[in-house]
Short mmCIF file of C-alpha atoms in Angstrom, two decimals:
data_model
loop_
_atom_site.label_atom_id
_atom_site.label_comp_id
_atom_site.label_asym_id
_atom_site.label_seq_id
_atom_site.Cartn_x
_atom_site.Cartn_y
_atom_site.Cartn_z
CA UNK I 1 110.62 147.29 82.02
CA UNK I 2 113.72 146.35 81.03
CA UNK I 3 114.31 145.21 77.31
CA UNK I 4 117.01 142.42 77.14
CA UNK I 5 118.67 141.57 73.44
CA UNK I 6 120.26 138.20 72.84
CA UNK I 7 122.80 137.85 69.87
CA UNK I 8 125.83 135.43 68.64
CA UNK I 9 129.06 137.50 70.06
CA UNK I 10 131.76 137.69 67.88
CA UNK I 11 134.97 139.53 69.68
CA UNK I 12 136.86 141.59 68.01
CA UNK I 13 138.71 145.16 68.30
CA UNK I 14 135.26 146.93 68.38
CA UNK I 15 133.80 144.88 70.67
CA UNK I 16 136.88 145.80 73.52
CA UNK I 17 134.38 146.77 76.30
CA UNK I 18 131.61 144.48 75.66
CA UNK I 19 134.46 141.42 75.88
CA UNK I 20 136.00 143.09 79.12
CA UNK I 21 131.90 142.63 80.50
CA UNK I 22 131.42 139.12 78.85
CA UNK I 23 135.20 137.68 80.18
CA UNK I 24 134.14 139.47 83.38
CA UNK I 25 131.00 137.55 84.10
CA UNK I 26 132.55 134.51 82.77
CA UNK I 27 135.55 134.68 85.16
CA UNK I 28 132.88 135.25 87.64
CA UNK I 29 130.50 132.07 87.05
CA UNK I 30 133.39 129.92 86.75
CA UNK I 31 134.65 130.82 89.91
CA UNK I 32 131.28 130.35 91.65
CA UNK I 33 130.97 126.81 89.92
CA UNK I 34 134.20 125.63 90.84
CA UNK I 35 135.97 128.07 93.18
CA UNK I 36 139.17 129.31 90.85
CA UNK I 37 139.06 131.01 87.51
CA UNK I 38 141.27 133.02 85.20
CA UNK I 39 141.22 136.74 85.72
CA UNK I 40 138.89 138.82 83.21
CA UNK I 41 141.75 139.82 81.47
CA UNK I 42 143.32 136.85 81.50
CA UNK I 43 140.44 135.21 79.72
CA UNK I 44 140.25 138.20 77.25
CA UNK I 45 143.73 138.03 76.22
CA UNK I 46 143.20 134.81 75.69
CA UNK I 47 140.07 134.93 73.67
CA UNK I 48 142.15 137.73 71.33
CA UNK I 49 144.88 135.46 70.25
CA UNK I 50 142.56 132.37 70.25
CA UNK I 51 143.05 130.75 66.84
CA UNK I 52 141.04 130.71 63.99
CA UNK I 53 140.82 127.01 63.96
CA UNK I 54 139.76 126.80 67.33
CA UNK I 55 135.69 125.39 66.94
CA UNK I 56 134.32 127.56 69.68
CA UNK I 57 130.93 129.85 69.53
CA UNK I 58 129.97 132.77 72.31
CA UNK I 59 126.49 134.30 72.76
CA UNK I 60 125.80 137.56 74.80
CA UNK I 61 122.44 138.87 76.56
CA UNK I 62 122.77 142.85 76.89
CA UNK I 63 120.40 145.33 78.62
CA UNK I 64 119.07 147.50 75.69
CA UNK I 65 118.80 150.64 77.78
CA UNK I 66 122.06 150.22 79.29
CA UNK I 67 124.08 148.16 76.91
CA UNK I 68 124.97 145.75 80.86
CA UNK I 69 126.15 142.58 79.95
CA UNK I 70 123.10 140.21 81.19
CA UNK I 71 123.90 136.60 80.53
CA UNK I 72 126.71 135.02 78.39
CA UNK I 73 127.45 131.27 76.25
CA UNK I 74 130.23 129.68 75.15
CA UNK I 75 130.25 126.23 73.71
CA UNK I 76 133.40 124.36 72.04
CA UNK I 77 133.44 121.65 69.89
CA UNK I 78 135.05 118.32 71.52
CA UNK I 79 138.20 117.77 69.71
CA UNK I 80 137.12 113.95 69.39
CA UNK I 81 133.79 113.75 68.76
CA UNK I 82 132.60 116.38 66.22
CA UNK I 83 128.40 116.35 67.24
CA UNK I 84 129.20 117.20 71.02
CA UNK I 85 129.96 120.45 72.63
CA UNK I 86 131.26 121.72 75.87
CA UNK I 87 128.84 124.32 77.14
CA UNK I 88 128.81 127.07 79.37
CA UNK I 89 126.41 129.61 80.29
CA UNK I 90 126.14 132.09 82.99
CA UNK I 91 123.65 134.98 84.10
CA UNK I 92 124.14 138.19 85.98
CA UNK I 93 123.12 136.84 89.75
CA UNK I 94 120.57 140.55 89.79
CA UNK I 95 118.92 139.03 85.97
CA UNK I 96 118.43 135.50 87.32
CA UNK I 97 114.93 134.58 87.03
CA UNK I 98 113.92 136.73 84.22
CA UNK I 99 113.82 134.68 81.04
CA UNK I 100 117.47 135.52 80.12
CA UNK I 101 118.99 131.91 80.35
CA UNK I 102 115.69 130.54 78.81
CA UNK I 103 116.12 132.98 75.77
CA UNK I 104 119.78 132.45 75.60
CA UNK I 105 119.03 128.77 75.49
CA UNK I 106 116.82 129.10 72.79
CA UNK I 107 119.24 131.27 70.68
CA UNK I 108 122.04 128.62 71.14
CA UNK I 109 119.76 125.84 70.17
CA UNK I 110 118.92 127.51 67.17
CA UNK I 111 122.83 128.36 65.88
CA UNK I 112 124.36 125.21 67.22
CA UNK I 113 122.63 122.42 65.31
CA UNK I 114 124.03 124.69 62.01
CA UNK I 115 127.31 124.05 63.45
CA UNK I 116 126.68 120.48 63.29
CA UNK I 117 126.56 120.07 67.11
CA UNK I 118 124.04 117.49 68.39
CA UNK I 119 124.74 117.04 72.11
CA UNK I 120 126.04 119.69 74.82
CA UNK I 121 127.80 118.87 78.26
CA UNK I 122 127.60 121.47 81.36
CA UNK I 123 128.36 121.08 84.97
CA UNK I 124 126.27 123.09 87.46
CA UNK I 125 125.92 123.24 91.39
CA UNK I 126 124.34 120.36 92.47
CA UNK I 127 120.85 122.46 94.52
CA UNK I 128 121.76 125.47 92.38
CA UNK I 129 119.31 127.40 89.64
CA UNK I 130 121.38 125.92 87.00
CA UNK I 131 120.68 122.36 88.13
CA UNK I 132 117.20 122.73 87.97
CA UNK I 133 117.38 124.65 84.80
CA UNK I 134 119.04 121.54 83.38
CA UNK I 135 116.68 118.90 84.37
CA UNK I 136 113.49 120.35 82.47
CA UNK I 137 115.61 118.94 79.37
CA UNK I 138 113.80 115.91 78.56
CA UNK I 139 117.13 114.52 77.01
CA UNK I 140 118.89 115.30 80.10
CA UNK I 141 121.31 112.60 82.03
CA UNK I 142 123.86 112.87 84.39
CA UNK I 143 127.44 111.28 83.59
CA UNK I 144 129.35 112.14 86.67
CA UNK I 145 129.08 113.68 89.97
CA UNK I 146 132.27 115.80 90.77
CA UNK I 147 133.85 117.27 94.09
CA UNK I 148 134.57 120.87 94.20
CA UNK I 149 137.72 120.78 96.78
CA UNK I 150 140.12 123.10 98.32
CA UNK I 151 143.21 123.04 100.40
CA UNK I 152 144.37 125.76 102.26
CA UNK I 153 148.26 126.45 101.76
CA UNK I 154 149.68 125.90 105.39
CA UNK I 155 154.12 126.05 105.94
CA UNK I 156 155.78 123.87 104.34
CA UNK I 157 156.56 120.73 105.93
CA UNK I 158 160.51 119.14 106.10
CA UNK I 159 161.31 117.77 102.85
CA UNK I 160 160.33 113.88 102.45
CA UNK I 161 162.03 111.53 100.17
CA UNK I 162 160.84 108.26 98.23
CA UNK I 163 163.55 106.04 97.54
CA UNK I 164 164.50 105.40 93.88
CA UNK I 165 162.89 108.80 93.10
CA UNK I 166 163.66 112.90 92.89
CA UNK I 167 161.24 115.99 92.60
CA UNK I 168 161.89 118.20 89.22
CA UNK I 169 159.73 121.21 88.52
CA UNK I 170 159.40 123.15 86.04
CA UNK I 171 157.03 126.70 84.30
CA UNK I 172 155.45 126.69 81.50
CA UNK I 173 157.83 124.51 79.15
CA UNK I 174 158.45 120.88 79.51
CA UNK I 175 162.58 120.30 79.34
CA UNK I 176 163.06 118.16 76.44
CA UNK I 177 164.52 115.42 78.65
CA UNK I 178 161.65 114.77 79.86
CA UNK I 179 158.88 115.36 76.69
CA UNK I 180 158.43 111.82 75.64
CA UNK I 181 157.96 110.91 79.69
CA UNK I 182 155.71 113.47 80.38
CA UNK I 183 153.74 113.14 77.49
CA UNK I 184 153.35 109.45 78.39
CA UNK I 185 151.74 110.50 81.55
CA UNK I 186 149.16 112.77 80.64
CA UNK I 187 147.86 109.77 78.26
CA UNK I 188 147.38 108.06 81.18
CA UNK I 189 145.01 110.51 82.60
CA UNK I 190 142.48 108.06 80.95
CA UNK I 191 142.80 105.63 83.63
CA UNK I 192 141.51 108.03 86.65
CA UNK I 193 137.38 107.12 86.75
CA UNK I 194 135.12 109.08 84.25
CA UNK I 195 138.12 110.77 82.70
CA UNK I 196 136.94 110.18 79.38
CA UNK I 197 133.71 111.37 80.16
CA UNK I 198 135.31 114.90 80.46
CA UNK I 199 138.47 114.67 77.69
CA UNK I 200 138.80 112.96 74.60
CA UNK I 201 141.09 109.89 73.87
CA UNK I 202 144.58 111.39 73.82
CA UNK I 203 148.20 109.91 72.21
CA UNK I 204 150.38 112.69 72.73
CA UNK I 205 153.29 113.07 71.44
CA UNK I 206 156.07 116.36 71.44
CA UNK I 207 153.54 118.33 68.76
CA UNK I 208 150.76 117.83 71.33
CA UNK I 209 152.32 118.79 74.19
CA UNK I 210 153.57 121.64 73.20
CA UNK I 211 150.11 122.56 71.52
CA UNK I 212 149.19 121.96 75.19
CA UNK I 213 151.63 123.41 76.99
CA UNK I 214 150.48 126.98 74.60
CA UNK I 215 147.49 126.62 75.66
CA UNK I 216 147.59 126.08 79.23
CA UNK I 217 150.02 129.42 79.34
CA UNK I 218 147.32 131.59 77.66
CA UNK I 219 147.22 135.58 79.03
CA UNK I 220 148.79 135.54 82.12
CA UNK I 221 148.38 132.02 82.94
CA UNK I 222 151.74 130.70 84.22
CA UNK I 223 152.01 126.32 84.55
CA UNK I 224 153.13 124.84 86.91
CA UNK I 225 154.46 121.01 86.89
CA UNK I 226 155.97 118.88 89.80
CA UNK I 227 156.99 115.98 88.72
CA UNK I 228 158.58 112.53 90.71
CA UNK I 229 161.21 111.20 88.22
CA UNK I 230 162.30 107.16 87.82
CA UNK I 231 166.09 107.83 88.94
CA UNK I 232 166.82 104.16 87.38
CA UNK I 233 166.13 105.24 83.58
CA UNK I 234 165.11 109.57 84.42
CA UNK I 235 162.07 109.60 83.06
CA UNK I 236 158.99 111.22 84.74
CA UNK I 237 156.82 108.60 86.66
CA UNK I 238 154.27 111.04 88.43
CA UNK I 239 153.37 114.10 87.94
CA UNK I 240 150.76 116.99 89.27
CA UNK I 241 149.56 120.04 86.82
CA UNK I 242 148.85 124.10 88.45
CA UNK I 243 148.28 127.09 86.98
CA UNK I 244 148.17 130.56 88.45
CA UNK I 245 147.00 134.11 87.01
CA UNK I 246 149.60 136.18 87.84
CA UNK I 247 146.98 138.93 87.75
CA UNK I 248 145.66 137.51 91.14
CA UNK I 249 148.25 134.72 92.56
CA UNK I 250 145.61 134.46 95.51
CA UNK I 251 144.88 130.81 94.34
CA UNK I 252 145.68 128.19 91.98
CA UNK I 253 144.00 125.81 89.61
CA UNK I 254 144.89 122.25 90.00
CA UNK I 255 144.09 120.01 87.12
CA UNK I 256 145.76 116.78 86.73
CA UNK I 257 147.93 114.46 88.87
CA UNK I 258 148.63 110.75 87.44
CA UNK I 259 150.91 108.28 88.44
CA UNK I 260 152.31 105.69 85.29
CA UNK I 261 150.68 102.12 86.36
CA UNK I 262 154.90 100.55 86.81
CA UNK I 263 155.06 102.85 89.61
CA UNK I 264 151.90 102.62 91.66
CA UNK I 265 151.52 101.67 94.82
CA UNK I 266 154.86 104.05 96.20
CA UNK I 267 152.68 107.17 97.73
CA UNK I 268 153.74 109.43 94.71
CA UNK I 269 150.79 110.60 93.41
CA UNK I 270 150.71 112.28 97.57
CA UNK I 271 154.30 113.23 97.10
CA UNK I 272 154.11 115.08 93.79
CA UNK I 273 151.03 117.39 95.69
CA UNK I 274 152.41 117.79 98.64
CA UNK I 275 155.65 118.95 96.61
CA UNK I 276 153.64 121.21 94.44
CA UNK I 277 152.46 123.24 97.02
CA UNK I 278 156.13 123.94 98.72
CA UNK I 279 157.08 124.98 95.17
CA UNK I 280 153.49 127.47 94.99
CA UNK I 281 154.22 128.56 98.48
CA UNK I 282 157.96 129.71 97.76
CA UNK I 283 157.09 130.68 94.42
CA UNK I 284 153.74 133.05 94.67
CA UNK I 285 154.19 134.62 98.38
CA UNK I 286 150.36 135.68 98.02
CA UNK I 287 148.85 131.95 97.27
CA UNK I 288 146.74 130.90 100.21
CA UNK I 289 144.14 128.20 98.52
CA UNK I 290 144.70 125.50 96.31
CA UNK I 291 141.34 124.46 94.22
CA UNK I 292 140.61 121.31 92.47
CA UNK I 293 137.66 119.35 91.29
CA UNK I 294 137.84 115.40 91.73
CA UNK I 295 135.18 112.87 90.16
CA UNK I 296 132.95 111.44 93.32
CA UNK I 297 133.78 107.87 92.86
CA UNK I 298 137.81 108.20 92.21
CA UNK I 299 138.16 107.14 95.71
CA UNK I 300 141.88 106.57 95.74
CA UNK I 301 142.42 110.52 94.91
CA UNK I 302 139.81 111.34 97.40
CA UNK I 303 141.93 109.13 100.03
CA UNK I 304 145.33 111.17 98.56
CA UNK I 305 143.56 114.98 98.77
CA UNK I 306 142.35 114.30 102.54
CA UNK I 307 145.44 113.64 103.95
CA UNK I 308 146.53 116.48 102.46
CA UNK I 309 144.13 118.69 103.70
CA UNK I 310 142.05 119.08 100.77
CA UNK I 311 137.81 119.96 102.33
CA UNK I 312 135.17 119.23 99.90
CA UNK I 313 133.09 123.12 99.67
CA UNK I 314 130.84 122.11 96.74
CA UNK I 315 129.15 119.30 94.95
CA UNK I 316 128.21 119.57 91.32
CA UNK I 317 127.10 117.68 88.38
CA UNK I 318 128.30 116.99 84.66
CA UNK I 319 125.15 116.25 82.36
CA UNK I 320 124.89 115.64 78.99
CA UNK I 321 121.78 116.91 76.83
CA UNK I 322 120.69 116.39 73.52
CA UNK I 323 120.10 120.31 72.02
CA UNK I 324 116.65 121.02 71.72
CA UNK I 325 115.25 123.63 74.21
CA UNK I 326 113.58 123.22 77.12
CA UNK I 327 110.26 122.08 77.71
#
C-alpha cells in the first residue's frame, strides 16, 4: 500500500528535483484547466527569482516509497484584499481518488488561517473531479462561469485599416510614449463583466506597469502587446495582451484585450486580435493555437472571439469558499 506524505514546500537549491516534479504537475493541471500553461521550467525559473515579498504558500503530496510527486498547492494572497487567497491544487491523474486532495486540503486549511487567510478562490472544470470536490464545501458559491476558448492560427488575412487609427506592437517593454496610455487601459480592464471578481481594483501608473510588465516576462515568458493607437493625440486606445514560452512556442496565452470607453463602438477591440495574431504568426513560425478564457456573460467579447474563429473546448467555474475543510 502506498504511503503518501503531505508537507508545506518550501523551494529552494536543495529542493531542485522535487520543484522540477511540483512545476511539472503544475504546468500540467493548468494546462488541462484552461488549455495553455507555462513550461515546467518556465514556472521554476520563475518560482527561483520570485521575491521575498511576494505572499504566496506551496504544499506538496510525495509517495514515501518513491519520493513521486503526488498532488501539489499553491495559494497567493490577493494583493487587495488581505483575508482572500487565490488557490490552486492539482493531483497526479494515476493518485486521483485516493485521499490525496482530501489530505492536502486539510493540511492547507490548517497553515492558511495562520497566514491570516479567510477565504480561497479556485476554478475547476465544470463536470470534472475538482468540481465536485468543491461543492462538498458547505461555504461554497460560485462567482462566475468562464469559457475556456481557442482559435486556431490560420494565414494571415490582407491588412485592414480603421480610420483615425494605426497598429504598434511591441515585447516585453512598454515604449515610454506610450506608458501613461497603456497604463490607462489596463485600469479599464474593470469594466469587462466580473473582472473584479478575478483582479483587484487597479490605478496604475509607470511603477506598476513596469512591476507588471516584470512579471508577465518571468522565465522564458516573452509579452506580447498589439495595440490600436488614437492618431489625433498618439496615445493607445485599444489594446490586446499574449504571452508565449519560448520553451514551447506551440501556443499562446491570451489575457486581456480592452478598448478605452471614447473609442468604443469602432470594431477595435476585433482589430487589435485579429492584428495580434499576424504579429504571433510572423513572429513564432511554430504557433498554431491561440487560448483564452472569457467570462460567460461578457457577451460583446464572445460576439468579437467568434468572428474570429475563437471555439469554446471547455466550460469551468470560479468559486469562492470560506477555509474550513470539507465535510
Amino acid at each position: 500500500m502506498t504511503c503518501v506524505v503531505e508537507a508545506e514546500f518550501v523551494p529552494s537549491l536543495r529542493t531542485s528535483p522535487v520543484l522540477r516534479q511540483w512545476c511539472e504537475l503544475f504546468s500540467e493541471g493548468q494546462r488541462h484547466l484552461s488549455g495553455a500553461s507555462p513550461t515546467a521550467t518556465a514556472l521554476a525559473e520563475m518560482i527561483e527569482t520570485e521575491d521575498d515579498s511576494v505572499d504566496v504558500w506551496r504544499w506538496i503530496a510525495r509517495d514515501v516509497g518513491t519520493d513521486e510527486v503526488l498532488g501539489i498547492a499553491q495559494a497567493r494572497r490577493n494583493s487587495a484584499d488581505a483575508d482572500l487567497a487565490e488557490f490552486r491544487m492539482y493531483v497526479s491523474p494515476h493518485a486521483q481518488r485516493r485521499g490525496v486532495g482530501q489530505a492536502l486540503a486539510q493540511l492547507v486549511e490548517a497553515d492558511i488561517a495562520g497566514y491570516g487567510v479567510r477565504r480561497i478562490r479556485v476554478t475547476a472544470r465544470t463536470g470534472s473531479a475538482a468540481e465536485h470536490f468543491l461543492q462538498q464545501f458547505d461555504s461554497h458559491r460560485v462567482l462566475l462561469r468562464l469559457a475556456n476558448q481557442v482559435q486556431h492560427l490560420s494565414p494571415p488575412t490582407a491588412d485592414s485599416t480603421r480610420p483615425g487609427y494605426r497598429i504598434v506592437s511591441w515585447r516585453n517593454r512598454t515604449p515610454d510614449e506610450f506608458v501613461h496610455s497603456f497604463s490607462e487601459a489596463l485600469n479599464r480592464l474593470l469594466d469587462a463583466p466580473g473582472a473584479g471578481l478575478q483582479m483587484p481594483e487597479r490605478n496604475w501608473g509607470v511603477e506598476e506597469l513596469r512591476s507588471w510588465e516584470q512579471k508577465m516576462t518571468g522565465g522564458s515568458q516573452v509579452l506580447l502587446v498589439c495595440c490600436a493607437v488614437d492618431d489625433a493625440v498618439g496615445e493607445v486606445a485599444a489594446a490586446t495582451v499574449v504571452t508565449v514560452d519560448e520553451n514551447d512556442s506551440t501556443h499562446a496565452s491570451q489575457h486581456d484585450t480592452v478598448v478605452l470607453p471614447r473609442h468604443r463602438g469602432h470594431g477595435l477591440a476585433q482589430w487589435v486580435k485579429e492584428q495580434q495574431a499576424s504579429v504571433l504568426a510572423a513572429e513564432f513560425p511554430l504557433l498554431r493555437e491561440i487560448y483564452t478564457t472569457v467570462n460567460a456573460e461578457n457577451h460583446p467579447m464572445l460576439t468579437v472571439n467568434r468572428r474570429l474563429g475563437y471555439q469554446t473546448v471547455a466550460e469551468r467555474i470560479l468559486v469562492e469558499i470560506a477555509s474550513h475543510t470539507p465535510r
